[in-house]
Coordinates of C-alpha atoms and ligand atoms in Angstrom, one line a residue:
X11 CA -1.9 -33.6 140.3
X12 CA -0.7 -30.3 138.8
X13 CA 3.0 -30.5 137.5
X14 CA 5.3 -28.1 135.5
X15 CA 7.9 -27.7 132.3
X16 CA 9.8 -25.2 131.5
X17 CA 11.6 -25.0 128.5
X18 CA 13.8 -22.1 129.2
X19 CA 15.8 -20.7 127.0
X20 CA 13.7 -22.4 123.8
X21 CA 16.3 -23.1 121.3
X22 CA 16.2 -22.3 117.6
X23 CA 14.6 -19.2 117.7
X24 CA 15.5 -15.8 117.3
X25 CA 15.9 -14.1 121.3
X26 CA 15.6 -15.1 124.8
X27 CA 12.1 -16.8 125.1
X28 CA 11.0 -19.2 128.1
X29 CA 8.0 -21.4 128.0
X30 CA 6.4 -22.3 131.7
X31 CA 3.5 -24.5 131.7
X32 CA 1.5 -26.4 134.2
X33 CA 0.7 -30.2 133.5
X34 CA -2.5 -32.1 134.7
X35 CA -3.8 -35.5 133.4
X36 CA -1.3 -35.2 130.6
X37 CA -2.4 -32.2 129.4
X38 CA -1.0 -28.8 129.6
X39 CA -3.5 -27.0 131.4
X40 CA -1.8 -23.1 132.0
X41 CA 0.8 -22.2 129.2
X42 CA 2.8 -18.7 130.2
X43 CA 5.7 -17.3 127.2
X44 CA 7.6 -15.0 128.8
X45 CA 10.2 -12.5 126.8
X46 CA 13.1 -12.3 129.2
X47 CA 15.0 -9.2 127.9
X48 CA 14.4 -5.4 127.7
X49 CA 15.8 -3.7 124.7
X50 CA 14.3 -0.3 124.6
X51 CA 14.7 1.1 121.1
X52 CA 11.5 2.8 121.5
X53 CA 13.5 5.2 124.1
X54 CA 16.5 5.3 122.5
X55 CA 14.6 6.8 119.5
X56 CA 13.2 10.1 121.1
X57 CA 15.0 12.9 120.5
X58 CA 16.2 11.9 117.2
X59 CA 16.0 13.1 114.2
X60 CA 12.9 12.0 112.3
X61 CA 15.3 10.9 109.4
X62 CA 17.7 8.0 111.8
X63 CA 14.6 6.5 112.1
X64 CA 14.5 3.2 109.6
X65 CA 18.5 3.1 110.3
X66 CA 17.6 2.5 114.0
X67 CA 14.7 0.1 113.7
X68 CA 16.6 -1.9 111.2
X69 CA 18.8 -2.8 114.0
X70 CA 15.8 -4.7 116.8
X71 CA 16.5 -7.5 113.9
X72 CA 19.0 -8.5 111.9
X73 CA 16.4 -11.3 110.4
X74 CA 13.8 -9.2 109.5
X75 CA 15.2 -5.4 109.0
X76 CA 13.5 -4.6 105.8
X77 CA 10.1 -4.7 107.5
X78 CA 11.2 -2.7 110.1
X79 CA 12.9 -0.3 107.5
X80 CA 9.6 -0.3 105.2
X81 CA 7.6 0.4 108.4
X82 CA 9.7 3.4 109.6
X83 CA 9.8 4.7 106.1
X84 CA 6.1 4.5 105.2
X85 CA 5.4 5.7 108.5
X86 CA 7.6 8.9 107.3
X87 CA 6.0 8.8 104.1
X88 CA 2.5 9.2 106.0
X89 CA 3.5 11.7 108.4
X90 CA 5.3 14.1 105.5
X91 CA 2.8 13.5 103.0
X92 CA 4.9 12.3 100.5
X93 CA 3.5 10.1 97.7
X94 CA 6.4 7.2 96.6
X95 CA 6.7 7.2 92.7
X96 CA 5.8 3.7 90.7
X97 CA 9.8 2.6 90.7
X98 CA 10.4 3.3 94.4
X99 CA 7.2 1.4 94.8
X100 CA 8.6 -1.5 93.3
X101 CA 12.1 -1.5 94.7
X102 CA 10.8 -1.6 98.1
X103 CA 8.6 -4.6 97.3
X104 CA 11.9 -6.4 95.8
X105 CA 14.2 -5.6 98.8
X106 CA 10.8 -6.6 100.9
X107 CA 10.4 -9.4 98.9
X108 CA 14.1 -10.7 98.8
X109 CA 14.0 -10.9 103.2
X110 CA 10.8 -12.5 103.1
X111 CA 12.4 -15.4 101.0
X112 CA 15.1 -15.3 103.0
X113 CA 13.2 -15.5 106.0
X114 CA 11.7 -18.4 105.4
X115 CA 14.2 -20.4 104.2
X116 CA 15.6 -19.8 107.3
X117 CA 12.9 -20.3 109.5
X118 CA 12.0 -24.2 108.0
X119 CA 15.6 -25.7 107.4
X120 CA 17.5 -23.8 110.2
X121 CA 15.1 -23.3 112.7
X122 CA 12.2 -25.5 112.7
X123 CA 13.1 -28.7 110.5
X124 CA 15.5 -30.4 113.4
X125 CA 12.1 -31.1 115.0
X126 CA 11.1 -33.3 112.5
X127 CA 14.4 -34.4 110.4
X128 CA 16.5 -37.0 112.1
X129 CA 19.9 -35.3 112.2
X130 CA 21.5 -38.7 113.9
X131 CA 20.5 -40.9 110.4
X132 CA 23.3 -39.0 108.6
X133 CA 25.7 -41.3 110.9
X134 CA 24.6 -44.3 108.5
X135 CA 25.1 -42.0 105.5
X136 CA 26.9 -43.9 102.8
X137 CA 27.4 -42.1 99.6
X138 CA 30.0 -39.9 98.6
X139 CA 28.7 -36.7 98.9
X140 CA 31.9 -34.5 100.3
X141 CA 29.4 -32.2 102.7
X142 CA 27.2 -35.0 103.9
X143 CA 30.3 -37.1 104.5
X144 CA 31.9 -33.6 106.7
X145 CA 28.4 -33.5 108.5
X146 CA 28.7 -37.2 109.4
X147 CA 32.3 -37.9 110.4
X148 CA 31.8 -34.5 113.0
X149 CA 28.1 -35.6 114.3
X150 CA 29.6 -39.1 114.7
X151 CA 33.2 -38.2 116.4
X152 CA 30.7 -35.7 118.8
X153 CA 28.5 -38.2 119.6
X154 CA 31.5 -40.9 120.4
X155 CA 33.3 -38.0 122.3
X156 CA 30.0 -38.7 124.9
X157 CA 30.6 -34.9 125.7
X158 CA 27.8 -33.2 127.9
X159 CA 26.5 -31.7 124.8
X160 CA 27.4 -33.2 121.5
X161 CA 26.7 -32.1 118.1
X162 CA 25.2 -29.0 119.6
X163 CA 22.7 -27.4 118.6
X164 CA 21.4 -30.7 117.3
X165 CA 21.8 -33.2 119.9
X166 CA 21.0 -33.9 122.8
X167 CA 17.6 -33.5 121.6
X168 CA 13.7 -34.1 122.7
X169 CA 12.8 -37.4 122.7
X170 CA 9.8 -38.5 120.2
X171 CA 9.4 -39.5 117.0
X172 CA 11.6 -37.9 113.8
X173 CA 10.9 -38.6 110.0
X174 CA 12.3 -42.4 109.5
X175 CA 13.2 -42.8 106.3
X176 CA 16.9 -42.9 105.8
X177 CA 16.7 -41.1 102.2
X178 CA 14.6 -38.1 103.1
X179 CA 16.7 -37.4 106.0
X180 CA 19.8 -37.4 104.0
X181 CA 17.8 -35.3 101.2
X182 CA 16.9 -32.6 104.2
X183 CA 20.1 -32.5 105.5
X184 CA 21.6 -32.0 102.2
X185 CA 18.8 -28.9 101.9
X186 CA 19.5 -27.6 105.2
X187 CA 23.2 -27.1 104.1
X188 CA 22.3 -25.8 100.5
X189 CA 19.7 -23.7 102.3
X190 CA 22.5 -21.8 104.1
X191 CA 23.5 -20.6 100.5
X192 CA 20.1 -19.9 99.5
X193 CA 20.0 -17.2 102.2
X194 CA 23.0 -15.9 101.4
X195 CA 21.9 -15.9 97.5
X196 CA 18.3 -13.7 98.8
X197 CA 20.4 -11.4 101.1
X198 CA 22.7 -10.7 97.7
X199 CA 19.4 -9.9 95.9
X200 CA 18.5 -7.8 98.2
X201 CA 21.4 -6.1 98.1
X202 CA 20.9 -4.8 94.4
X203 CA 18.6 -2.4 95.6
X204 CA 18.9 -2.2 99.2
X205 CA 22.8 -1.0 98.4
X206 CA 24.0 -3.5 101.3
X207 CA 22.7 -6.0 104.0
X208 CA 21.0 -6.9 106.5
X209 CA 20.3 -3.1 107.5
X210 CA 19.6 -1.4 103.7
X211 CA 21.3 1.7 103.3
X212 CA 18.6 2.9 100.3
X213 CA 15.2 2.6 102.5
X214 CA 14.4 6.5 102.4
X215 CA 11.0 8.3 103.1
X216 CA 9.6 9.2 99.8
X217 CA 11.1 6.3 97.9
X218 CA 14.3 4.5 97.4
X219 CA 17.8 5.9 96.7
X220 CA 19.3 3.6 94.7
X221 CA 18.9 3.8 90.5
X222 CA 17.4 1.5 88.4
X223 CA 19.8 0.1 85.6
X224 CA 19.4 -2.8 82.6
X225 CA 22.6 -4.3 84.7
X226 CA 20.9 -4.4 88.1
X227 CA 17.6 -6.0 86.7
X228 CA 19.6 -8.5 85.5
X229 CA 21.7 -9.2 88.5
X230 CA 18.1 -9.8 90.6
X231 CA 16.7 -12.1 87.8
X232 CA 19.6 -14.5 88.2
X233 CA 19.8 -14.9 91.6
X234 CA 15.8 -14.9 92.2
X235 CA 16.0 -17.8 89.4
X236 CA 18.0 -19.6 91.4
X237 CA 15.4 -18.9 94.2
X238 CA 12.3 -20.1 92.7
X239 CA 14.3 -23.6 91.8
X240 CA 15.2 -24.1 95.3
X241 CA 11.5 -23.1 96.4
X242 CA 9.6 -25.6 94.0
X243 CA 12.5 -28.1 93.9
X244 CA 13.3 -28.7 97.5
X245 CA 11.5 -26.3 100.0
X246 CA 8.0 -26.7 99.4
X247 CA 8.2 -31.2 98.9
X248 CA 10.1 -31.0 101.7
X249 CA 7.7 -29.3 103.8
X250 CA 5.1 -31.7 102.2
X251 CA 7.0 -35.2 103.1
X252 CA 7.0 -33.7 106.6
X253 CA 3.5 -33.1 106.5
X254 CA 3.4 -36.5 105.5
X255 CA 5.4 -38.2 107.9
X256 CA 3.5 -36.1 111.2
X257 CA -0.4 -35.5 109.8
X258 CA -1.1 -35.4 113.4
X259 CA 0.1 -32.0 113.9
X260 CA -2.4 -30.4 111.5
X261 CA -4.6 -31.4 114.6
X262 CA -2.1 -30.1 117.2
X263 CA -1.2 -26.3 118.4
X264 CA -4.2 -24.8 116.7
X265 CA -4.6 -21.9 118.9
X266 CA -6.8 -18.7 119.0
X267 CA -7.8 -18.9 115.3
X268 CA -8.5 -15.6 115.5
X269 CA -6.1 -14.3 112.0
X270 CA -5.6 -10.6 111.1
X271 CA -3.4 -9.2 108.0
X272 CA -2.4 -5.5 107.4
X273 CA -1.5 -6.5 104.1
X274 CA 1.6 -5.7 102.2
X275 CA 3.5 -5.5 99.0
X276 CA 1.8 -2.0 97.7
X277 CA 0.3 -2.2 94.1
X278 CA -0.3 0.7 91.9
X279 CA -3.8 1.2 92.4
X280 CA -2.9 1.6 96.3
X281 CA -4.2 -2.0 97.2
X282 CA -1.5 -4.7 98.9
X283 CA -0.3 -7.7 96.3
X284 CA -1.2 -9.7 99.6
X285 CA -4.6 -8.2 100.9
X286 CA -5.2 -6.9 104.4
X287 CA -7.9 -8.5 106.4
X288 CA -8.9 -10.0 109.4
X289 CA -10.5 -13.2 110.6
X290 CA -12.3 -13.0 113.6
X291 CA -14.5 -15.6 115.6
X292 CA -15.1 -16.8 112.0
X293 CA -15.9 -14.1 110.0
X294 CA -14.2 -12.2 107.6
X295 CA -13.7 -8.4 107.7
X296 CA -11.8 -5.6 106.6
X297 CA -8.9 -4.3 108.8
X298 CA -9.5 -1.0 111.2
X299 CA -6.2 0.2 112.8
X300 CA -7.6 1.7 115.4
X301 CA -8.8 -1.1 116.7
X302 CA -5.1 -1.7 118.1
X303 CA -4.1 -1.2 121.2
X304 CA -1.7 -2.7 123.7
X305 CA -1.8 -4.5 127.4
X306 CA 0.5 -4.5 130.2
X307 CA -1.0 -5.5 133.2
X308 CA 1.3 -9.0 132.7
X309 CA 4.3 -7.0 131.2
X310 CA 7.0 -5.5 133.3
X311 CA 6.2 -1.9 132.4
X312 CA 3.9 0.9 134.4
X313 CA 2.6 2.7 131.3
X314 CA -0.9 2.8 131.1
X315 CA -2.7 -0.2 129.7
X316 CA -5.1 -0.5 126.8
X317 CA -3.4 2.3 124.6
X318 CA -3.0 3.0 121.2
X319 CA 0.0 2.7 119.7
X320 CA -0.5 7.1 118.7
X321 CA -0.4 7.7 122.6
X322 CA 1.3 4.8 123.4
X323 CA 4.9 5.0 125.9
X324 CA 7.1 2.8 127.1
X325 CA 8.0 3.0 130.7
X326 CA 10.4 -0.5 132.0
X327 CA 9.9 -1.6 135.5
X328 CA 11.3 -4.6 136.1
X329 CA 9.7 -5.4 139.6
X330 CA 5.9 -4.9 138.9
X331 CA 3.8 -7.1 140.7
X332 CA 1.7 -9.9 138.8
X333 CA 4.1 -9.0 135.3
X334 CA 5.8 -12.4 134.1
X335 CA 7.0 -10.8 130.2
X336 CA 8.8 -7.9 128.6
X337 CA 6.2 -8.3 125.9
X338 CA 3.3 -6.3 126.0
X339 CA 0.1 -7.5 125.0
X340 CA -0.9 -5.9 121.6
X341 CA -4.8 -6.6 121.3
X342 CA -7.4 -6.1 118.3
X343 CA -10.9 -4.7 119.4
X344 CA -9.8 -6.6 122.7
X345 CA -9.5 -9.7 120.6
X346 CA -6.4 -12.3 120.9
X347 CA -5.2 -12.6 117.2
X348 CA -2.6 -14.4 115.5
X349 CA -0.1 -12.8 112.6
X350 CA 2.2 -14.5 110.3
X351 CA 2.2 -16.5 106.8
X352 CA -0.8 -18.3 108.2
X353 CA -2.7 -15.2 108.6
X354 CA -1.8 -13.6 105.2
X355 CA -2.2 -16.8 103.4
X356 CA -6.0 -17.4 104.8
X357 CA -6.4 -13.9 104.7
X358 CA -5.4 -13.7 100.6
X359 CA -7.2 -17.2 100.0
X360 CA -10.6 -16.5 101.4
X361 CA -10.8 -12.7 99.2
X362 CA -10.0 -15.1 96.0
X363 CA -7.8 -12.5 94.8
X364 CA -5.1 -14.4 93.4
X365 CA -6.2 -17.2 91.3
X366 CA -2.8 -19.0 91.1
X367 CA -2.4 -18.0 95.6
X368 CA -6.0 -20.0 95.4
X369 CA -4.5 -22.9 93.1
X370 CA -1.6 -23.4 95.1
X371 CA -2.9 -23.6 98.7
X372 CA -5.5 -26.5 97.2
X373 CA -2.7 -28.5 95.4
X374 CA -1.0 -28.0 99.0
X375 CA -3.3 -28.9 101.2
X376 CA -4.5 -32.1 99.0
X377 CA -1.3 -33.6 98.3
X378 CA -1.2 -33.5 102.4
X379 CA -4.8 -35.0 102.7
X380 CA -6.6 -31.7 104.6
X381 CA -8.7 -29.1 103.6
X382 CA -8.2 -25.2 104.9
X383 CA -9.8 -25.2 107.8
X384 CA -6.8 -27.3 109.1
X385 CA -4.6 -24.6 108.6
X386 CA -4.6 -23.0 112.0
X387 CA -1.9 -25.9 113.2
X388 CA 1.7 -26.6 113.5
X389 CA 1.9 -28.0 109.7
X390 CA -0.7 -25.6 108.3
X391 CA 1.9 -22.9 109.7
X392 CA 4.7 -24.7 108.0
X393 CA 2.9 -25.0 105.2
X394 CA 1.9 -21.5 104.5
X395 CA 5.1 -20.0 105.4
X396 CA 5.9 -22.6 102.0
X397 CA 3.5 -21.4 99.9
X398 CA 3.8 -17.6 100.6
X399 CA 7.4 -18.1 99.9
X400 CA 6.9 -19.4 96.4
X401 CA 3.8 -16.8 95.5
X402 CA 6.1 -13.9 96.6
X403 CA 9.6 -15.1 94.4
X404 CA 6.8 -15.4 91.9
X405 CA 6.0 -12.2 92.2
X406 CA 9.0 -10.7 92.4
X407 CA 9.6 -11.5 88.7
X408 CA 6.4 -9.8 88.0
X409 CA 7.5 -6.7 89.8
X410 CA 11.2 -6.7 88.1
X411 CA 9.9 -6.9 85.0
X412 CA 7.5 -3.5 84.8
X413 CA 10.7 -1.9 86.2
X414 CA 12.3 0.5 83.7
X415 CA 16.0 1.5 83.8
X416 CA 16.6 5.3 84.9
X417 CA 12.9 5.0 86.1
X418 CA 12.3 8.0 88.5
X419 CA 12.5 6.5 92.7
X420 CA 12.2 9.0 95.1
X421 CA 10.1 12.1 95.9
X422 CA 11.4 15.1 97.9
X423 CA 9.9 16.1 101.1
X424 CA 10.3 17.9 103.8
X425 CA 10.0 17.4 107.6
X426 CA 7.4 19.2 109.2
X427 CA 7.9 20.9 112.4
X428 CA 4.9 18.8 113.8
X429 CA 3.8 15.7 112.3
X430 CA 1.9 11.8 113.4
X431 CA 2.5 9.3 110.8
X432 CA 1.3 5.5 110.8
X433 CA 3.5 2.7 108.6
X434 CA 1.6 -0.3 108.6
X435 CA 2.8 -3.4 106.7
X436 CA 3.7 -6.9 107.4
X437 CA 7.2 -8.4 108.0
X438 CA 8.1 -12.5 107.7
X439 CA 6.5 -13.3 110.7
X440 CA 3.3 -10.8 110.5
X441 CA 2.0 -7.8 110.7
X442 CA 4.3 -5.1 111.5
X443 CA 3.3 -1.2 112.5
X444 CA 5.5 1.6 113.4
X445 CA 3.9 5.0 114.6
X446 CA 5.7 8.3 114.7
X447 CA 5.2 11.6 116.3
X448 CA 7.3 14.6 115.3
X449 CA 8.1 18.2 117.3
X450 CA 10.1 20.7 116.8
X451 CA 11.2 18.4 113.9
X452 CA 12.7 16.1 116.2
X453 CA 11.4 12.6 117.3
X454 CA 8.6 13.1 120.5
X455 CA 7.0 9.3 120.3
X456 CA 8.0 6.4 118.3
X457 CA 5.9 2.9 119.0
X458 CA 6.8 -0.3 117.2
X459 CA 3.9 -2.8 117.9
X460 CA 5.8 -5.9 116.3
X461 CA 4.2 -9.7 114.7
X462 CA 6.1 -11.7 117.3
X463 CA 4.7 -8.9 120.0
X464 CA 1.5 -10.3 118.5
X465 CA 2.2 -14.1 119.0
X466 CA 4.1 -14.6 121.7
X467 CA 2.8 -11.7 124.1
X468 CA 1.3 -12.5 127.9
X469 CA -2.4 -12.4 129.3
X470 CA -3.8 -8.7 129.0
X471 CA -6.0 -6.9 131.3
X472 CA -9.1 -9.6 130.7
X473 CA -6.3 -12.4 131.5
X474 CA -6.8 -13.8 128.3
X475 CA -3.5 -15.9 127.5
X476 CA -1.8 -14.9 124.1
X477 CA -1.8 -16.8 120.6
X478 CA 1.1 -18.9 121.3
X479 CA -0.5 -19.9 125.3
X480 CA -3.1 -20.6 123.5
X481 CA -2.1 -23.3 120.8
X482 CA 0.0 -24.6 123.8
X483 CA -2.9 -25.2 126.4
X484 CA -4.9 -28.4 125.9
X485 CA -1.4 -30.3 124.7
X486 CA -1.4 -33.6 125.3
X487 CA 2.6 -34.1 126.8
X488 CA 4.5 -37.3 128.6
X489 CA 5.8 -35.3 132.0
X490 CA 7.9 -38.0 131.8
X491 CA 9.6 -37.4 129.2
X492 CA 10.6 -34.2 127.2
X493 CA 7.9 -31.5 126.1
X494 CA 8.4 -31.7 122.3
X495 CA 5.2 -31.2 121.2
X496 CA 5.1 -28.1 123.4
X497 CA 8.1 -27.0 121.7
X498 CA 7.5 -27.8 117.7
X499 CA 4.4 -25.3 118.3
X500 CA 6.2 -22.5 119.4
X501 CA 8.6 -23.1 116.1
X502 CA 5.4 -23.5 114.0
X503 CA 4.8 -19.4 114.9
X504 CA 8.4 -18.6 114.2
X505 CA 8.8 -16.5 117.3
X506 CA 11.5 -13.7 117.5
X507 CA 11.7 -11.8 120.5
X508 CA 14.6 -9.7 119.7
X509 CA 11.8 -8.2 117.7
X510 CA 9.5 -8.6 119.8
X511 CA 10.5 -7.0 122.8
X512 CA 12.2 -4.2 121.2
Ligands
LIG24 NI1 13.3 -10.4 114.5 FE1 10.6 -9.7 112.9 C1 9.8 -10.5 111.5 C2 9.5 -8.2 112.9 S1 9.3 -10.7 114.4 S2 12.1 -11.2 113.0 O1 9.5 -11.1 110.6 O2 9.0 -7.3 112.8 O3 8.5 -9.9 115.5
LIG25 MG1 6.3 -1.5 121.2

């Protein structure tokens, strides 16, 4: 007998995003993820001046607006031929940087952790700690208040099993509360260079508007200090206990395997710090952009299917027959891949090009008991997302320090009357492109194809069922009882659809 679940909306994610599924002999046989909301910056930008550009994008995402700023910006750089000078370079890879961190920090204690971490243990909490002791007297007065929906966001919850030890629940509620001023502590770092946040005022085509000085250097290397503590100290074990605790899902919500990078983090001999690649029915190759294209024959829109972002349009219709998403389908040489830390991590560790990247995925993946190929799972997501956190605050002290005060930032250009220009990077959740066509100096095309546009998009014309459908179908799940599982793999991919429908 064929039954169904919706989770609808999933909470603790970024956007309006409903999981359907069908259910037979305890598995989930048909997984659909369906973007309920139209946006429509891609509209909104024709028209424009070429220069509103990565102001505009910044806005489809207050989590990740640096990538979409960086994207905007190199597609600018691309399209007015403009070469970025060494310090520009490096100050976009430090505001890029500081969201990434941000990001994920984010992503594991605010979003994703309450699937694991028992949230109800901090009612037994006895020690003194002033927070923990304002966490417990509110989750306990909720719960006792038997309201409809106590303590929410955090309870009622799934049933299933959470981490049981009493200490390391305490220890990752006290992170999840010290994590909150760890994301404010990346945004201010950001800040130094982006001039303000969440949408940087200094992301410019040709570089970065804002100077370089002995005082600003300094103000970064404090905060990213503080950064790298929290990383090593509390993110990255804490990932690892919960690895510990659930080994089973580095068997669970493996999905399409299929892993592609467009690499990011530009270093001065015009290679990426993290290396672009893809990974593809097994084997390795180097990345061909224009081998993307997008879908809609699922997606409520009537523009034509199977085009490339260049000649790309987006045209809504909200009643087309057989559409279930406002997603489209964004596909690699027809192929389903999946984007993200996982990608760039696998990506970066099969090209050997960081020795200490190499070193720390090992030392990660043995202290949880598995070897790589277990990575494409809900922990070897998690667990990426981890270790790309710590190699990139690493590496943002390597980039601060070749930065020279009064250091020139920014080249000037000019806009063409006519112009295409491509900005391919990657943003927290994946890989991130933005093409732009100018006329008459003025905006004629802009298409965003977006990471979470990547993961979470619908069937394309060949019906085959997105990354995220993917790692859901063939889930074992109680019908009985609630879809957890279902819902800690979705988490795993970090899913925004704000982003993602655009
Ligand atoms: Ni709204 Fe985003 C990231 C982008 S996800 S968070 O990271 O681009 O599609
Ligand atoms: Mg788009």
């Amino acid at each position: 007998m064929t039954t169904t679940i919706e989770i609808d909306p999933l909470t603790r994610i970024e956007g309006h995003l409903a999981i359907r599924t069908e259910v037979a002999n305890g598995k989930i046989s048909r997984a659909f993820c369906a973007g309920e909301m139209f946006r429509g910056f891609e509209v909104i930008l024709k028209g424009r001046d070429p220069l509103d550009a990565q102001q505009i994008t910044q806005r489809i995402c207050g989590v990740c607006p640096i990538a979409h700023g960086t994207a905007s910006i190199l597609a600018q750089d691309d399209a007015y031929g403009v070469q970025v000078p060494d310090g520009g370079r490096l100050l976009r890879n430090l505001i890029l940087g500081a969201n990434f961190i941000q990001s994920h920090i984010l992503h594991f204690y605010h979003l994703a952790a309450l699937d694991f971490v028992d949230i109800a243990a901090i009612t037994e909490y006895q020690g003194k700690d002033p927070l923990l002791l304002g966490v417990k007297s509110w989750i306990k007065r909720e719960i006792e208040s038997q309201v409809l929906y106590p303590a929410a966001p955090f309870l009622p919850r799934y049933e299933g099993k959470y981490v049981a030890d009493h200490d390391l629940n305490v220890t990752a509620i006290r992170h999840y509360l010290d994590a909150l001023e760890m994301r404010r502590l990346a945004h201010k770092m950001a800040c130094v260079f982006a001039g303000k946040m969440p949408m940087a005022a200094s992301l410019v085509p040709g570089g970065v508007t804002e100077k370089i000085t002995a005082r600003k250097i300094a103000a970064y290397a404090s905060m990213l200090s503080e950064l790298v503590t929290f990383i090593r100290d509390a993110y990255l074990p804490d990932v690892l206990e919960v690895a510990t605790a659930f080994p089973e899902y580095f068997d669970i919500g493996k999905g399409c395997s299929n892993l592609m990078s467009y690499g990011v983090f530009p270093e001065s001999g015009g290679d990426t710090f993290l290396p672009g690649g893809t990974y593809i029915e097994g084997k390795s190759a180097k990345l061909n952009p224009t081998y993307i294209t997008e879908d809609v024959k699922h997606s409520w829109y009537r523009s034509g299917s199977s085009q490339a972002p260049t000649t790309g349009a987006t045209s809504p219709d909200p009643d087309k027959h057989g559409a279930y998403s406002w997603l489209k389908a964004p596909r690699y040489n027809g192929r389903v891949v999946e984007v993200g830390p996982l990608a760039r991590i696998f990506v970066a560790y099969g090209q050997k090009t960081h020795p200490s990247l190499n070193t720390l995925v090992d030392t990660v993946l043995s202290k949880a008991g598995v070897g790589p190929e277990k990575l494409c799972s809900v922990m070897g997501r998690h667990a990426a997302r981890a270790i790309e956190c710590r190699i990139v605050a690493d590496q943002c002290l390597q980039w601060l320090n070749q930065l020279k005060p009064d250091q020139q930032v920014f080249n000037e250009f000019e806009i063409p009357d006519r112009a295409e220009g491509i900005g391919l990077t990657e943003a927290p959740r994946g890989a991130i492109g933005h093409w732009i066509r100018i006329e008459d100096r003025k905006i004629s095309n802009y298409q965003c194809v977006v990471p979470t546009t990547w993961n979470c998009s619908p069937r394309d014309d060949r019906d085959q069922p997105g990354p995220v459908e993917q790692a859901i179908e063939g889930t074992a799940v109680d019908v009985d009882k609630d879809p957890i599982a279902a819902a800690r793999i979705v988490r795993s991919f970090d899913p925004c659809i704000a982003c993602a429908v655009h």
